[in-house]
Amino acid sequence: MTNYETLLSVENLSVGVSDKRKINTVIDNISFEVKKGEIIGIVGESGSGKTMTALSVIGLLPPSVKILSGKVNFHGKNLLTIEDKEFRRLRGSEISMVFQDSMTSFNPLLTIGAQVEEMLRLHSKYEKEEYKALTIEALAEVGLSKPQEIYQKYPHQLSGGMRQRAMIAMAMITRPKLVIADEPTTALDVTTQSKILGLLKKMNEKHGTSIILISHDLRVIQSICDRAIVMKDGKIVEAGPTQELFSDPENEYTKKLLAAIPVPFSKNSIMSNDIQNEIFIRNLERSGNTLKKDIPDPAEQKNRQDDILMIKNLNVFYSENGKRLLGKRSRKQVIHNMTFSVKQGETLGIVGESGSGKSTLAKAIVGLNKEIEGIININDGATEGLVSFLSKPQMVFQDPYGSLNPTKKIGWILEEPLKLQTKLKKKERLAKVNEIIREVGLSTEHLKRYPSQLSGGQRQRVAIAASLIVNPKLVILDEPVSSLDVTIQAQILRLLKDLQKKYNLTYVFISHDLNVIFQICDRVCVIYQGEIVEMKEAKELFFRPDHEYTKELLKSAMLISKNCCHI
Amino acid sequence: MKKMVKIKGKTYHLNYILGLVITSLVLLIVIIGFFYTPYDPNTMNAALKNSPPSLMHPLGTDNFGRDILSRVMVGAGTTYVIAVSIVLIGAFFGTVVGALTGYFGGWLDEVIMRFNDVLTAIPSILLALVFVSIFGPGTYNIIFALGILFVPSYARVIRSEFIVLRERDFVNNAKLMGAGSLRIMFIHILPNTRNVLIPALLIGFNNAVLAEAGLSYLGLGVQPPQASLGRMLSEAQSYLLDSPWYALAPGLMIILTVLGFSLISGGMGND
């Protein structure tokens, strides 16, 4: 491995954003090398400067960002001083990029074929027919079946995984020497994730392309990278061969990152103590419960037995509007004949890939989707409470950017549900808002801010606060931590647990991430194409899965995190 | 090329600042015109017919010997009041229609938007002519006619924003809180359309100024002796060669108005 010659070397690169006359350094004096045929991983949390590093290599920094000092040498040429025209030629033919969000990175108005082909047209000269043939060949190479048909399709007609494959085809079609993949799998399901990573690895081996893989997910980095760089606050805190770096981290931050990866029930995991304790305690409780079965605590027994949510023979439909005035509405069934119940105080995990109907189910439960057949029975016991709010089930959405109104201040957002659902006076409402904001670990200072002035984790705390302020008994959490960094994820999960204990909440926790599910859920329900394929106690499911699909899910989750488990 | 200017630590577009300067100058003239003019804008003076700019009359006099500066000050005021009224009518009804159709969709949306398409298909000045020939010329009639004609463009802009925004999770969140449709539409969603609504208002004001000028030029809007920029242009054309200053003054006023607002709306979006 040491014999590879250097393809790209970044020397003492510093990059800054000028803001109000002072310059904020976002990349601080970093140096690294990429050798030919190597896959190098850059890992760090959001804001660590990993994307900026990639953008400065490919020369696509936004105009407000300035290069302060340093060199980026590619094939002996300094990319920072090279002429625009020359750089344009290099971009695409020698260096290309795979972006995170394949939906927005493709032009929605052009077919996949036309867009992949354009890459080739810009950088080489062939006959018209040859272009098409080469494009179709490239689409076939990335594992897209029926490339002829894909060629004709528009981006929205493909699934996320297929789009990401097409994106890789586009990046690889000119046989570049270096591909920069910025979070290429973050938006994808876990089974698709492992396939895409496999594809990147295959392309790397087949064509000898060097890859810079940027991710916040250590498991992704570990699965295919030869070497890795850990970044924090624009600095490289640690670098080295992946195996060494992750088995024997020297830097405190690397250790912290590794610790935050959810590695449930693993004997050797170095998970943060709190979480491990929680799990340990929960295990004890569980075994305790079975031991104490003969002398049940009557109150607890009653609580445990009460079903807060009962779903019977539920079918949920999704209707597509007819395109024309008199066009027929077509109805698509998303959820097929589901029956399950959730007990008071428990956390039910719902896991499945995108398109499996998880979110549709969540929307049906809270009443956002009205096209249902069957029974959804919510028994919230609202009559018992002293302050009897109308405690409809509330929901926390995946994307806190989208679920908080960007034009309203946090204080307004938190007060709004009280205005609508209670008859509290202005003063009482404010008192309640002040109470809840502290409850979720923020201060009253944050009430005066707009959502855009908060970080992702803070925003998700606000979203949780907004859903809890009306004292619901049942909260549906739809991928509440999927868009967050691992260390923030761990914090939010801990917050959710604390709140659950304090208010005796019942959670329905939806996620595609088995590791997160494993960490927080008592029972897990696996959904595949709108049907429940398996439903069990969490531990049971993970160690003794029955259904083939569950096994496959677990396998791909483990494949990505296999190295973590060896630590 | 974007040029940025820094003022008190904030960066603005150069265009935005220029637009603000021009617009505030124009507005200053109009506001003074409401309270004070050098001469009575409607007093005729046979001795001073079509006299060129002088110290007494800085912009000259018109064919009836009326002071052009005074008439421009008052006329611009008239034009602005008309334009603002047109935009307010158009934006108000346009927003309501756009919000309803965008939020609910379905057959209501189809019917209203197709009607909207029909309205947009015909040049607005032509439709305004039809209105005015039915209801007769006059200030209120052109406000009414042009106001109605401005509805479709606002409806379209607001509708497309609502279609995007209604799918956002904060709207779902509001539904879960128990907010009613009207509250969701006008309290939760509407403020989020300001990024397109405010430039649309400014551009709409420009179009309204031009439309008023056009209709008054054709003699269908403001009736003599009341002054408006369009009316003055229309009267000035007969004397274009002999006394060009007559057309120049109201023409420049229109140009400065439209330019100022265009620069502001253009420079605003990309901060």
CSV table of N, CA and C in Angstrom, one decimal, chain A residues 18 20-21 321-325 329 363 366-368 392-395 397-399 401-408 412-413 416-417 419-421 450 463 466-467, chain B residues 2 6-10 104-107 110-111 114 165-180 183 186-194:
chain,number,residue,atom,x,y,z
A,18,SER,N,-15.7,35.4,5.5
A,18,SER,CA,-15.6,36.7,6.0
A,18,SER,C,-17.0,37.1,6.5
A,20,LYS,N,-18.9,40.1,8.7
A,20,LYS,CA,-18.9,41.4,9.5
A,20,LYS,C,-17.4,41.8,9.8
A,21,ARG,N,-16.7,41.9,8.7
A,21,ARG,CA,-15.3,42.4,8.8
A,21,ARG,C,-14.3,41.5,9.5
A,321,ASN,N,-53.6,12.5,-6.9
A,321,ASN,CA,-54.5,13.4,-7.6
A,321,ASN,C,-54.4,13.1,-9.1
A,322,GLY,N,-55.6,13.1,-9.7
A,322,GLY,CA,-55.6,13.0,-11.2
A,322,GLY,C,-55.0,14.2,-11.8
A,323,LYS,N,-54.3,14.0,-12.9
A,323,LYS,CA,-53.6,15.1,-13.5
A,323,LYS,C,-54.5,16.1,-14.1
A,324,ARG,N,-55.6,15.6,-14.7
A,324,ARG,CA,-56.6,16.4,-15.4
A,324,ARG,C,-57.8,16.7,-14.5
A,325,LEU,N,-58.6,17.6,-15.0
A,325,LEU,CA,-59.8,18.1,-14.3
A,325,LEU,C,-60.7,16.9,-14.0
A,329,ARG,N,-59.0,9.5,-9.8
A,329,ARG,CA,-58.0,9.4,-8.7
A,329,ARG,C,-57.6,7.9,-8.6
A,363,LYS,N,-48.5,9.0,10.3
A,363,LYS,CA,-49.5,10.0,10.0
A,363,LYS,C,-50.9,9.5,10.2
A,366,VAL,N,-51.8,9.7,14.1
A,366,VAL,CA,-52.0,11.0,14.6
A,366,VAL,C,-53.2,11.7,13.9
A,367,GLY,N,-53.7,11.1,12.8
A,367,GLY,CA,-54.8,11.7,12.1
A,367,GLY,C,-54.5,12.6,11.0
A,368,LEU,N,-53.3,12.6,10.5
A,368,LEU,CA,-53.0,13.5,9.4
A,368,LEU,C,-53.4,12.8,8.1
A,392,LYS,N,-54.3,14.7,22.5
A,392,LYS,CA,-54.2,13.9,21.3
A,392,LYS,C,-52.7,13.5,21.1
A,393,PRO,N,-52.5,12.4,20.4
A,393,PRO,CA,-51.1,12.0,20.3
A,393,PRO,C,-50.4,13.1,19.5
A,394,GLN,N,-49.1,13.4,19.9
A,394,GLN,CA,-48.3,14.4,19.2
A,394,GLN,C,-47.2,13.7,18.4
A,395,MET,N,-46.6,14.5,17.6
A,395,MET,CA,-45.6,13.8,16.7
A,395,MET,C,-44.4,14.7,16.6
A,397,PHE,N,-41.2,15.3,14.2
A,397,PHE,CA,-40.9,14.9,12.8
A,397,PHE,C,-39.4,14.7,12.6
A,398,GLN,N,-39.0,14.1,11.5
A,398,GLN,CA,-37.6,13.9,11.3
A,398,GLN,C,-36.7,15.1,11.2
A,399,ASP,N,-37.2,16.0,10.3
A,399,ASP,CA,-36.4,17.1,10.0
A,399,ASP,C,-36.8,18.4,10.7
A,401,TYR,N,-35.7,21.2,10.6
A,401,TYR,CA,-35.7,22.4,9.7
A,401,TYR,C,-37.1,22.6,9.2
A,402,GLY,N,-37.7,21.5,8.9
A,402,GLY,CA,-39.0,21.6,8.2
A,402,GLY,C,-40.2,21.7,9.2
A,403,SER,N,-40.0,21.1,10.4
A,403,SER,CA,-41.1,21.0,11.3
A,403,SER,C,-41.4,22.3,12.1
A,404,LEU,N,-40.4,23.2,12.1
A,404,LEU,CA,-40.6,24.5,12.9
A,404,LEU,C,-40.8,25.6,11.8
A,405,ASN,N,-41.8,26.4,12.0
A,405,ASN,CA,-42.1,27.5,11.1
A,405,ASN,C,-40.9,28.5,11.1
A,406,PRO,N,-40.2,28.6,10.0
A,406,PRO,CA,-39.0,29.5,10.0
A,406,PRO,C,-39.3,31.0,10.2
A,407,THR,N,-40.6,31.4,10.1
A,407,THR,CA,-40.8,32.8,10.3
A,407,THR,C,-41.3,33.2,11.7
A,408,LYS,N,-41.4,32.2,12.5
A,408,LYS,CA,-41.8,32.4,13.9
A,408,LYS,C,-40.7,32.2,14.9
A,412,TRP,N,-43.1,31.8,20.2
A,412,TRP,CA,-44.4,31.7,19.5
A,412,TRP,C,-44.7,30.3,19.2
A,413,ILE,N,-43.8,29.6,18.7
A,413,ILE,CA,-44.0,28.2,18.2
A,413,ILE,C,-44.5,27.3,19.4
A,416,GLU,N,-48.1,28.5,20.6
A,416,GLU,CA,-49.2,28.2,19.7
A,416,GLU,C,-50.1,27.0,20.1
A,417,PRO,N,-49.6,25.9,20.4
A,417,PRO,CA,-50.4,24.7,20.8
A,417,PRO,C,-51.3,25.0,22.0
A,419,LYS,N,-52.4,28.0,22.9
A,419,LYS,CA,-53.4,28.9,22.5
A,419,LYS,C,-54.6,28.1,21.9
A,420,LEU,N,-54.2,27.1,21.1
A,420,LEU,CA,-55.2,26.4,20.3
A,420,LEU,C,-56.0,25.4,21.2
A,421,GLN,N,-55.3,24.8,22.1
A,421,GLN,CA,-55.9,23.6,22.8
A,421,GLN,C,-56.2,23.9,24.3
A,450,TYR,N,-35.1,32.7,16.2
A,450,TYR,CA,-35.8,32.0,15.2
A,450,TYR,C,-35.2,30.7,15.0
A,463,ALA,N,-38.6,21.0,18.9
A,463,ALA,CA,-39.7,20.2,18.3
A,463,ALA,C,-40.2,19.3,19.4
A,466,ALA,N,-42.3,21.3,21.8
A,466,ALA,CA,-43.6,21.7,21.2
A,466,ALA,C,-44.6,20.6,21.2
A,467,SER,N,-44.1,19.4,21.1
A,467,SER,CA,-45.0,18.2,21.1
A,467,SER,C,-45.4,17.9,22.5
B,2,LYS,N,-22.2,41.1,-9.1
B,2,LYS,CA,-22.8,41.6,-7.9
B,2,LYS,C,-21.8,42.5,-7.2
B,6,LYS,N,-21.0,47.7,2.3
B,6,LYS,CA,-21.2,47.5,3.7
B,6,LYS,C,-21.6,48.7,4.4
B,7,ILE,N,-22.7,48.6,5.2
B,7,ILE,CA,-23.1,49.8,6.0
B,7,ILE,C,-23.4,49.2,7.4
B,8,LYS,N,-22.7,49.8,8.3
B,8,LYS,CA,-22.8,49.4,9.7
B,8,LYS,C,-22.7,47.9,9.9
B,9,GLY,N,-21.7,47.3,9.3
B,9,GLY,CA,-21.5,45.9,9.5
B,9,GLY,C,-22.4,45.0,8.7
B,10,LYS,N,-23.4,45.5,8.0
B,10,LYS,CA,-24.2,44.6,7.2
B,10,LYS,C,-23.9,44.9,5.8
B,104,PHE,N,-56.0,24.0,-0.7
B,104,PHE,CA,-56.9,23.0,-0.8
B,104,PHE,C,-56.8,22.1,-2.0
B,105,GLY,N,-56.4,22.8,-3.1
B,105,GLY,CA,-56.2,22.0,-4.4
B,105,GLY,C,-57.6,21.5,-4.9
B,106,GLY,N,-57.5,20.4,-5.6
B,106,GLY,CA,-58.8,19.8,-6.0
B,106,GLY,C,-59.5,20.6,-7.1
B,107,TRP,N,-60.8,20.3,-7.3
B,107,TRP,CA,-61.5,20.9,-8.4
B,107,TRP,C,-61.6,22.4,-8.3
B,110,GLU,N,-58.7,23.8,-9.8
B,110,GLU,CA,-58.7,23.6,-11.3
B,110,GLU,C,-59.6,24.7,-11.9
B,111,VAL,N,-60.8,24.9,-11.4
B,111,VAL,CA,-61.7,25.8,-12.0
B,111,VAL,C,-61.2,27.3,-11.9
B,114,ARG,N,-58.0,27.9,-14.1
B,114,ARG,CA,-58.2,27.9,-15.5
B,114,ARG,C,-58.8,29.3,-15.9
B,165,LEU,N,-45.4,24.9,0.4
B,165,LEU,CA,-45.4,25.0,1.9
B,165,LEU,C,-46.3,24.1,2.6
B,166,ARG,N,-47.5,23.8,2.0
B,166,ARG,CA,-48.5,23.0,2.7
B,166,ARG,C,-48.0,21.6,2.9
B,167,GLU,N,-46.9,21.1,2.2
B,167,GLU,CA,-46.4,19.8,2.4
B,167,GLU,C,-45.4,19.8,3.6
B,168,ARG,N,-45.0,20.9,4.0
B,168,ARG,CA,-43.9,21.0,5.0
B,168,ARG,C,-44.4,20.5,6.4
B,169,ASP,N,-43.5,20.0,7.1
B,169,ASP,CA,-43.9,19.4,8.4
B,169,ASP,C,-44.4,20.4,9.4
B,170,PHE,N,-44.0,21.7,9.3
B,170,PHE,CA,-44.5,22.6,10.3
B,170,PHE,C,-46.0,22.8,10.1
B,171,VAL,N,-46.5,22.6,8.9
B,171,VAL,CA,-47.9,22.6,8.6
B,171,VAL,C,-48.6,21.4,9.2
B,172,ASN,N,-48.0,20.3,9.0
B,172,ASN,CA,-48.5,19.1,9.7
B,172,ASN,C,-48.6,19.2,11.2
B,173,ASN,N,-47.5,19.9,11.7
B,173,ASN,CA,-47.4,20.1,13.1
B,173,ASN,C,-48.6,21.0,13.6
B,174,ALA,N,-48.9,22.0,12.8
B,174,ALA,CA,-50.0,22.9,13.2
B,174,ALA,C,-51.3,22.2,13.2
B,175,LYS,N,-51.4,21.3,12.2
B,175,LYS,CA,-52.7,20.5,12.2
B,175,LYS,C,-52.8,19.6,13.4
B,176,LEU,N,-51.6,19.1,13.9
B,176,LEU,CA,-51.7,18.2,15.1
B,176,LEU,C,-52.0,19.1,16.3
B,177,MET,N,-51.6,20.3,16.3
B,177,MET,CA,-51.9,21.2,17.4
B,177,MET,C,-53.4,21.5,17.4
B,178,GLY,N,-54.1,21.3,16.3
B,178,GLY,CA,-55.5,21.5,16.3
B,178,GLY,C,-55.8,22.9,15.6
B,179,ALA,N,-54.9,23.4,14.9
B,179,ALA,CA,-55.2,24.7,14.2
B,179,ALA,C,-56.1,24.5,13.1
B,180,GLY,N,-57.0,25.4,12.9
B,180,GLY,CA,-58.0,25.3,11.7
B,180,GLY,C,-57.3,25.7,10.4
B,183,ARG,N,-56.5,29.4,10.0
B,183,ARG,CA,-55.3,29.8,10.9
B,183,ARG,C,-54.0,29.3,10.2
B,186,PHE,N,-53.3,31.5,7.0
B,186,PHE,CA,-52.9,32.9,7.1
B,186,PHE,C,-52.0,33.3,8.2
B,187,ILE,N,-51.9,32.4,9.2
B,187,ILE,CA,-50.9,32.7,10.3
B,187,ILE,C,-49.7,31.9,10.2
B,188,HIS,N,-49.9,30.6,9.8
B,188,HIS,CA,-48.7,29.7,9.8
B,188,HIS,C,-48.0,29.8,8.4
B,189,ILE,N,-48.7,29.8,7.3
B,189,ILE,CA,-48.1,29.7,6.0
B,189,ILE,C,-47.8,31.0,5.4
B,190,LEU,N,-48.7,31.9,5.5
B,190,LEU,CA,-48.6,33.2,4.8
B,190,LEU,C,-47.3,34.0,5.1
B,191,PRO,N,-46.9,34.1,6.3
B,191,PRO,CA,-45.6,34.8,6.6
B,191,PRO,C,-44.4,34.2,5.8
B,192,ASN,N,-44.5,32.9,5.5
B,192,ASN,CA,-43.4,32.2,4.8
B,192,ASN,C,-43.4,32.6,3.3
B,193,THR,N,-44.4,33.3,2.8
B,193,THR,CA,-44.4,33.6,1.4
B,193,THR,C,-43.7,35.0,1.2
B,194,ARG,N,-43.3,35.6,2.3
B,194,ARG,CA,-42.8,37.0,2.2
B,194,ARG,C,-41.7,37.2,1.2
